[in-house]
Amino acid sequence: MTKDKVLDSRSDDDQYDLTLRPRFLGEYVGQEQVRNNLSILLEAARRRDEPVEHVLLCGPPGLGKTTLAHIIANELGVAIKVSSGPAIDHQGALGSILLNLSTRDVFFIDEIHRLNTVVEESLYPALEEFRFDAVLGKGVGASAATLPLPHFTCVGATTRQGLLSGPLRDRFGAVYRLDFYTKAELEKIVSRSARILDIEIHDDSVSEIARRARGTRGDGRATVDITRHALAMLEVDELGLEPLDRRLLETVIVKFKGGPVGLDTLATSLSEEPETVEDVHEPYLIQIGFLARTARGRVATELAYRHIGVAPPQPDSQQTRLL
């Protein structure tokens, strides 16, 4: 495959992604409480003819935080500038973005908990007083300058709300936490995507995809057999567990006799970063009742033993380990 074809393929994928993402709240499925509250917030801003107050979106990956940020901009008919905590690595980078915003624009910061301290402190006056304090020049000739900013809306997204400093969190007037989607909501999302892509999809196939979707987002037809075959090729089992999810459970159960085992020890055994285990894999395993967090570490539940085909320990022996 030539370089041009690779680029064309990537562009097609990006176009599909943009097509499938809902653009307005009326198209957004799930997160009913967040959707209702956000609708009131946006309507109030429109009636006052003012920018929306800053919004913080929290929750595990794959629940639609980025989509909601774009929806806020679309609902208000304004532009959106997108960046992330790790990408804004110095004060000048933040200033360059802020000074190029227009009134009411949305500035979306993904992984906002990963902003470094200097950048975060520079963001405070921008969020609160719409000004940017810059240092012009270097050395003895340096001077401080205060630059006015347009009234914009900052939308922050984080998978780890607990890592946000108090001063940063307090500068967001609206804080919403996103939860995992129900099977019924996922079925609606799958059906909507199939209609947009003009794919014939059977009802039982919709149900199968929704069941394996973890509560996150051959001939042109999607039958249940084709769907199961495709998911099997991706090693996604009937509950939506991926290979690393199953290996995590097997490690806790087999290597550490069901736990408790500490996060760092578990991550080392899996050759993964602790943050990846804690932010990506654990939330769903805990939500479906396969893993529990205790003061001493992670513990596999009886449901997890049964799912991977290992006989659960006797209640007395398990209780002894937890004491």
CSV table of C-alpha atoms in Angstrom, one decimal:
chain,number,residue,atom,x,y,z
A,1,MET,CA,0.0,0.0,0.0
A,2,THR,CA,1.4,3.4,-1.0
A,3,LYS,CA,1.8,6.3,1.4
A,4,ASP,CA,-1.0,8.2,-0.4
A,5,LYS,CA,-3.4,5.3,0.1
A,6,VAL,CA,-2.5,5.1,3.8
A,7,LEU,CA,-3.3,8.8,4.2
A,8,ASP,CA,-6.5,8.3,2.2
A,9,SER,CA,-7.6,5.4,4.4
A,10,ARG,CA,-6.9,7.5,7.5
A,11,SER,CA,-9.0,10.3,6.1
A,12,ASP,CA,-11.9,7.9,5.5
A,13,ASP,CA,-11.7,6.7,9.0
A,14,ASP,CA,-11.7,10.2,10.4
A,15,GLN,CA,-14.7,11.1,8.2
A,16,TYR,CA,-16.6,8.1,9.4
A,17,ASP,CA,-15.8,9.1,13.0
A,18,LEU,CA,-17.1,12.6,12.5
A,19,THR,CA,-20.2,11.3,10.7
A,20,LEU,CA,-21.0,8.8,13.5
A,21,ARG,CA,-20.5,11.2,16.3
A,22,PRO,CA,-23.8,12.9,17.3
A,23,ARG,CA,-23.5,16.7,16.7
A,24,PHE,CA,-26.3,17.9,18.9
A,25,LEU,CA,-27.9,16.9,22.2
A,26,GLY,CA,-31.0,15.6,20.5
A,27,GLU,CA,-28.9,13.0,18.7
A,28,TYR,CA,-27.0,12.0,21.8
A,29,VAL,CA,-28.0,8.7,23.4
A,30,GLY,CA,-27.6,7.9,27.1
A,31,GLN,CA,-26.2,10.0,30.0
A,32,GLU,CA,-29.8,11.3,30.6
A,33,GLN,CA,-29.1,13.3,33.7
A,34,VAL,CA,-26.0,14.9,32.2
A,35,ARG,CA,-27.8,15.6,28.9
A,36,ASN,CA,-30.8,17.3,30.7
A,37,ASN,CA,-28.6,19.4,32.9
A,38,LEU,CA,-26.4,20.4,30.0
A,39,SER,CA,-29.5,21.3,28.0
A,40,ILE,CA,-30.6,23.7,30.7
A,41,LEU,CA,-27.1,25.2,31.0
A,42,LEU,CA,-26.9,25.9,27.2
A,43,GLU,CA,-30.4,27.3,27.0
A,44,ALA,CA,-29.7,29.7,29.9
A,45,ALA,CA,-26.6,30.9,28.2
A,46,ARG,CA,-28.4,31.5,24.9
A,47,ARG,CA,-31.2,33.4,26.6
A,48,ARG,CA,-28.6,35.6,28.5
A,49,ASP,CA,-26.6,36.0,25.2
A,50,GLU,CA,-23.5,35.0,27.2
A,51,PRO,CA,-20.8,32.3,27.0
A,52,VAL,CA,-21.5,29.0,28.8
A,53,GLU,CA,-19.7,28.7,32.1
A,54,HIS,CA,-16.7,26.4,32.2
A,55,VAL,CA,-17.6,22.7,32.2
A,56,LEU,CA,-15.7,19.7,33.6
A,57,LEU,CA,-16.6,16.2,32.3
A,58,CYS,CA,-15.4,13.2,34.4
A,59,GLY,CA,-15.5,9.5,33.9
A,60,PRO,CA,-13.7,6.5,32.4
A,61,PRO,CA,-12.5,6.5,28.8
A,62,GLY,CA,-15.0,5.9,26.0
A,63,LEU,CA,-18.1,7.4,27.5
A,64,GLY,CA,-18.4,10.4,25.2
A,65,LYS,CA,-16.6,13.3,26.9
A,66,THR,CA,-15.0,14.5,23.6
A,67,THR,CA,-18.3,14.1,21.8
A,68,LEU,CA,-20.1,16.3,24.5
A,69,ALA,CA,-17.4,19.0,24.1
A,70,HIS,CA,-18.1,19.2,20.4
A,71,ILE,CA,-21.8,19.2,21.0
A,72,ILE,CA,-21.5,22.2,23.3
A,73,ALA,CA,-19.8,24.1,20.5
A,74,ASN,CA,-22.3,23.0,17.9
A,75,GLU,CA,-25.3,23.9,20.1
A,76,LEU,CA,-23.9,27.4,20.5
A,77,GLY,CA,-22.8,27.7,16.9
A,78,VAL,CA,-19.2,28.5,17.8
A,79,ALA,CA,-15.7,27.2,17.0
A,80,ILE,CA,-13.9,24.6,19.2
A,81,LYS,CA,-10.1,24.5,19.8
A,82,VAL,CA,-8.9,21.1,21.0
A,83,SER,CA,-5.8,20.2,23.0
A,84,SER,CA,-4.7,18.0,25.9
A,85,GLY,CA,-2.9,18.3,29.2
A,86,PRO,CA,0.3,16.7,28.0
A,87,ALA,CA,0.4,18.7,24.8
A,88,ILE,CA,0.3,22.1,26.6
A,89,ASP,CA,3.7,21.7,28.0
A,90,HIS,CA,4.7,25.3,28.7
A,91,GLN,CA,3.1,28.7,29.3
A,92,GLY,CA,3.7,29.9,25.8
A,93,ALA,CA,1.8,27.1,24.3
A,94,LEU,CA,-1.2,27.9,26.5
A,95,GLY,CA,-1.0,31.6,25.6
A,96,SER,CA,-0.8,30.9,21.9
A,97,ILE,CA,-4.1,28.9,22.1
A,98,LEU,CA,-5.9,31.4,24.3
A,99,LEU,CA,-5.0,34.5,22.4
A,100,ASN,CA,-6.3,32.9,19.2
A,101,LEU,CA,-9.8,32.2,20.6
A,102,SER,CA,-12.8,34.3,19.7
A,103,THR,CA,-15.6,35.4,22.0
A,104,ARG,CA,-17.7,32.4,23.1
A,105,ASP,CA,-15.4,29.8,21.5
A,106,VAL,CA,-15.0,26.5,23.3
A,107,PHE,CA,-11.5,25.5,24.4
A,108,PHE,CA,-11.5,21.7,25.0
A,109,ILE,CA,-8.6,20.3,27.2
A,110,ASP,CA,-8.6,16.5,27.3
A,111,GLU,CA,-6.7,14.8,30.1
A,112,ILE,CA,-6.8,18.1,32.0
A,113,HIS,CA,-5.4,16.4,35.1
A,114,ARG,CA,-2.1,16.0,33.3
A,115,LEU,CA,-1.4,19.8,33.0
A,116,ASN,CA,1.9,20.7,34.6
A,117,THR,CA,1.9,23.1,37.6
A,118,VAL,CA,3.2,26.2,35.7
A,119,VAL,CA,0.6,25.8,32.9
A,120,GLU,CA,-2.2,25.1,35.4
A,121,GLU,CA,-1.4,28.3,37.4
A,122,SER,CA,-1.4,30.3,34.2
A,123,LEU,CA,-4.8,28.9,33.3
A,124,TYR,CA,-6.4,30.2,36.6
A,125,PRO,CA,-6.7,33.9,35.6
A,126,ALA,CA,-7.8,32.9,32.1
A,127,LEU,CA,-10.7,31.0,33.5
A,128,GLU,CA,-11.7,33.4,36.2
A,129,GLU,CA,-10.9,36.9,34.9
A,130,PHE,CA,-10.3,36.2,31.1
A,131,ARG,CA,-6.8,37.5,31.1
A,132,PHE,CA,-3.4,36.0,30.4
A,133,ASP,CA,-0.3,37.0,32.4
A,134,ALA,CA,2.7,36.8,30.1
A,135,VAL,CA,6.4,37.4,30.5
A,136,LEU,CA,7.8,39.3,27.6
A,137,GLY,CA,11.6,39.1,26.9
A,138,LYS,CA,14.3,37.2,28.8
A,139,GLY,CA,16.8,37.9,31.5
A,140,VAL,CA,17.1,41.4,33.0
A,141,GLY,CA,15.1,42.9,30.1
A,142,ALA,CA,12.0,40.7,30.8
A,143,SER,CA,8.8,42.4,31.7
A,144,ALA,CA,5.3,41.3,32.8
A,145,ALA,CA,2.3,42.0,30.7
A,146,THR,CA,-1.4,41.3,31.2
A,147,LEU,CA,-3.2,40.5,28.0
A,148,PRO,CA,-7.1,40.5,27.8
A,149,LEU,CA,-8.8,37.4,26.5
A,150,PRO,CA,-12.2,37.0,24.9
A,151,HIS,CA,-14.9,35.5,27.0
A,152,PHE,CA,-14.6,31.8,26.1
A,153,THR,CA,-15.8,28.5,27.5
A,154,CYS,CA,-13.3,25.9,28.8
A,155,VAL,CA,-14.4,22.3,28.7
A,156,GLY,CA,-12.1,20.0,30.6
A,157,ALA,CA,-12.2,16.2,30.4
A,158,THR,CA,-10.6,13.9,32.9
A,159,THR,CA,-10.6,10.2,33.7
A,160,ARG,CA,-9.1,10.9,37.2
A,161,GLN,CA,-11.0,13.6,38.9
A,162,GLY,CA,-9.2,12.9,42.2
A,163,LEU,CA,-5.9,14.1,40.6
A,164,LEU,CA,-7.3,17.6,39.9
A,165,SER,CA,-6.1,20.3,42.3
A,166,GLY,CA,-8.8,22.0,44.3
A,167,PRO,CA,-8.2,25.5,42.8
A,168,LEU,CA,-8.5,24.1,39.2
A,169,ARG,CA,-11.6,22.1,40.0
A,170,ASP,CA,-13.3,25.1,41.7
A,171,ARG,CA,-13.0,27.2,38.6
A,172,PHE,CA,-15.5,25.0,36.7
A,173,GLY,CA,-19.0,26.1,37.3
A,174,ALA,CA,-20.6,22.8,36.0
A,175,VAL,CA,-19.1,19.4,36.8
A,176,TYR,CA,-20.7,16.3,35.2
A,177,ARG,CA,-19.8,12.7,35.8
A,178,LEU,CA,-20.5,10.2,32.9
A,179,ASP,CA,-21.5,6.6,33.7
A,180,PHE,CA,-21.3,3.4,31.7
A,181,TYR,CA,-24.1,2.9,29.2
A,182,THR,CA,-26.9,0.4,29.6
A,183,LYS,CA,-27.4,-2.4,27.1
A,184,ALA,CA,-30.5,-0.7,25.8
A,185,GLU,CA,-28.7,2.6,25.2
A,186,LEU,CA,-25.8,0.8,23.4
A,187,GLU,CA,-28.4,-1.0,21.2
A,188,LYS,CA,-29.7,2.5,20.2
A,189,ILE,CA,-26.2,3.7,19.4
A,190,VAL,CA,-25.4,0.6,17.3
A,191,SER,CA,-28.7,0.9,15.4
A,192,ARG,CA,-28.1,4.7,14.8
A,193,SER,CA,-24.5,4.0,13.5
A,194,ALA,CA,-25.8,1.3,11.2
A,195,ARG,CA,-28.4,3.6,9.7
A,196,ILE,CA,-25.8,6.3,9.1
A,197,LEU,CA,-23.4,3.9,7.4
A,198,ASP,CA,-26.3,2.3,5.4
A,199,ILE,CA,-25.5,-1.2,6.8
A,200,GLU,CA,-28.2,-3.8,7.1
A,201,ILE,CA,-28.0,-5.1,10.6
A,202,HIS,CA,-30.1,-7.7,12.3
A,203,ASP,CA,-31.7,-7.1,15.7
A,204,ASP,CA,-29.9,-10.0,17.3
A,205,SER,CA,-26.6,-8.6,15.9
A,206,VAL,CA,-27.4,-5.3,17.5
A,207,SER,CA,-28.0,-7.0,20.8
A,208,GLU,CA,-24.7,-9.0,20.5
A,209,ILE,CA,-22.6,-5.9,19.8
A,210,ALA,CA,-24.3,-4.0,22.7
A,211,ARG,CA,-23.7,-6.9,25.1
A,212,ARG,CA,-20.0,-6.9,24.3
A,213,ALA,CA,-19.4,-3.1,24.2
A,214,ARG,CA,-18.3,-2.8,27.8
A,215,GLY,CA,-20.7,0.1,28.4
A,216,THR,CA,-18.7,2.5,26.2
A,217,ARG,CA,-19.1,3.7,22.7
A,218,GLY,CA,-19.1,-10.1,4.7
A,219,ASP,CA,-21.6,-8.9,2.2
A,220,GLY,CA,-22.6,-5.5,3.7
A,221,ARG,CA,-25.0,-7.1,6.2
A,222,ALA,CA,-24.4,-7.6,9.9
A,223,THR,CA,-25.9,-10.9,10.9
A,224,VAL,CA,-25.4,-12.3,14.4
A,225,ASP,CA,-23.1,-15.0,13.1
A,226,ILE,CA,-20.9,-12.5,11.3
A,227,THR,CA,-20.9,-10.3,14.4
A,228,ARG,CA,-19.9,-13.1,16.7
A,229,HIS,CA,-17.1,-14.2,14.2
A,230,ALA,CA,-15.8,-10.6,14.0
A,231,LEU,CA,-15.8,-10.2,17.8
A,232,ALA,CA,-14.1,-13.5,18.2
A,233,MET,CA,-11.4,-12.4,15.8
A,234,LEU,CA,-10.9,-9.4,18.0
A,235,GLU,CA,-10.8,-11.7,21.1
A,236,VAL,CA,-13.7,-9.9,22.7
A,237,ASP,CA,-15.7,-12.4,24.8
A,238,GLU,CA,-19.4,-12.5,25.5
A,239,LEU,CA,-19.2,-9.9,28.3
A,240,GLY,CA,-17.0,-7.6,26.4
A,241,LEU,CA,-13.7,-8.5,28.1
A,242,GLU,CA,-10.6,-8.1,26.0
A,243,PRO,CA,-7.4,-10.2,26.3
A,244,LEU,CA,-5.8,-8.0,28.9
A,245,ASP,CA,-9.0,-7.9,31.0
A,246,ARG,CA,-9.0,-11.7,31.1
A,247,ARG,CA,-5.2,-11.8,31.8
A,248,LEU,CA,-5.7,-9.4,34.7
A,249,LEU,CA,-8.3,-11.6,36.2
A,250,GLU,CA,-6.2,-14.8,35.7
A,251,THR,CA,-3.2,-13.1,37.3
A,252,VAL,CA,-5.1,-12.1,40.4
A,253,ILE,CA,-6.8,-15.5,40.6
A,254,VAL,CA,-3.9,-17.9,39.7
A,255,LYS,CA,-0.7,-16.0,40.5
A,256,PHE,CA,-2.0,-14.2,43.6
A,257,LYS,CA,-4.7,-16.8,44.7
A,258,GLY,CA,-7.5,-14.3,44.3
A,259,GLY,CA,-5.9,-11.4,46.1
A,260,PRO,CA,-5.6,-9.1,47.7
A,261,VAL,CA,-2.8,-7.7,45.5
A,262,GLY,CA,-1.5,-4.2,45.2
A,263,LEU,CA,-1.9,-2.1,42.0
A,264,ASP,CA,1.8,-1.7,41.4
A,265,THR,CA,2.5,-5.4,41.8
A,266,LEU,CA,-0.4,-6.3,39.5
A,267,ALA,CA,0.7,-3.8,36.9
A,268,THR,CA,4.2,-5.2,37.0
A,269,SER,CA,2.9,-8.7,36.5
A,270,LEU,CA,1.0,-7.6,33.5
A,271,SER,CA,3.9,-5.5,32.1
A,272,GLU,CA,1.5,-2.5,32.0
A,273,GLU,CA,1.5,1.0,33.6
A,274,PRO,CA,-0.5,1.2,36.8
A,275,GLU,CA,-2.5,4.1,35.3
A,276,THR,CA,-3.6,1.9,32.4
A,277,VAL,CA,-4.8,-0.8,34.7
A,278,GLU,CA,-6.6,1.6,37.0
A,279,ASP,CA,-8.1,3.9,34.4
A,280,VAL,CA,-8.9,1.6,31.5
A,281,HIS,CA,-9.4,-1.9,32.7
A,282,GLU,CA,-10.5,-1.8,36.4
A,283,PRO,CA,-13.6,0.4,36.1
A,284,TYR,CA,-15.5,-2.0,33.9
A,285,LEU,CA,-14.4,-5.1,35.9
A,286,ILE,CA,-15.5,-3.5,39.1
A,287,GLN,CA,-18.8,-2.3,37.5
A,288,ILE,CA,-19.7,-5.9,36.4
A,289,GLY,CA,-18.7,-7.3,39.8
A,290,PHE,CA,-15.6,-9.2,38.8
A,291,LEU,CA,-13.1,-7.2,40.8
A,292,ALA,CA,-13.2,-5.5,44.2
A,293,ARG,CA,-10.9,-2.9,45.8
A,294,THR,CA,-10.0,-3.3,49.4
A,295,ALA,CA,-7.7,-1.5,51.8
A,296,ARG,CA,-5.1,-4.2,51.1
A,297,GLY,CA,-5.5,-4.4,47.3
A,298,ARG,CA,-7.5,-5.9,44.5
A,299,VAL,CA,-9.6,-9.0,45.1
A,300,ALA,CA,-11.2,-11.3,42.5
A,301,THR,CA,-14.9,-12.1,43.1
A,302,GLU,CA,-16.7,-15.4,42.7
A,303,LEU,CA,-18.1,-14.2,39.4
A,304,ALA,CA,-14.6,-13.7,38.0
A,305,TYR,CA,-13.6,-17.2,39.0
A,306,ARG,CA,-16.6,-18.7,37.2
A,307,HIS,CA,-16.0,-16.5,34.1
A,308,ILE,CA,-12.5,-17.8,33.6
A,309,GLY,CA,-13.4,-21.4,34.5
A,310,VAL,CA,-11.6,-21.7,37.9
A,311,ALA,CA,-13.3,-23.2,40.9
A,312,PRO,CA,-14.0,-20.4,43.5
A,313,PRO,CA,-12.2,-20.8,46.9
A,314,GLN,CA,-14.1,-21.9,49.9
A,315,PRO,CA,-15.7,-19.0,51.8
A,316,ASP,CA,-13.6,-19.6,54.9
A,317,SER,CA,-10.3,-19.4,53.1
A,318,GLN,CA,-11.3,-16.3,51.2
A,319,GLN,CA,-12.5,-14.6,54.4
A,320,THR,CA,-9.2,-15.4,56.0
A,321,ARG,CA,-7.3,-13.6,53.2
A,322,LEU,CA,-9.4,-10.5,53.6
A,323,LEU,CA,-8.9,-10.2,57.4
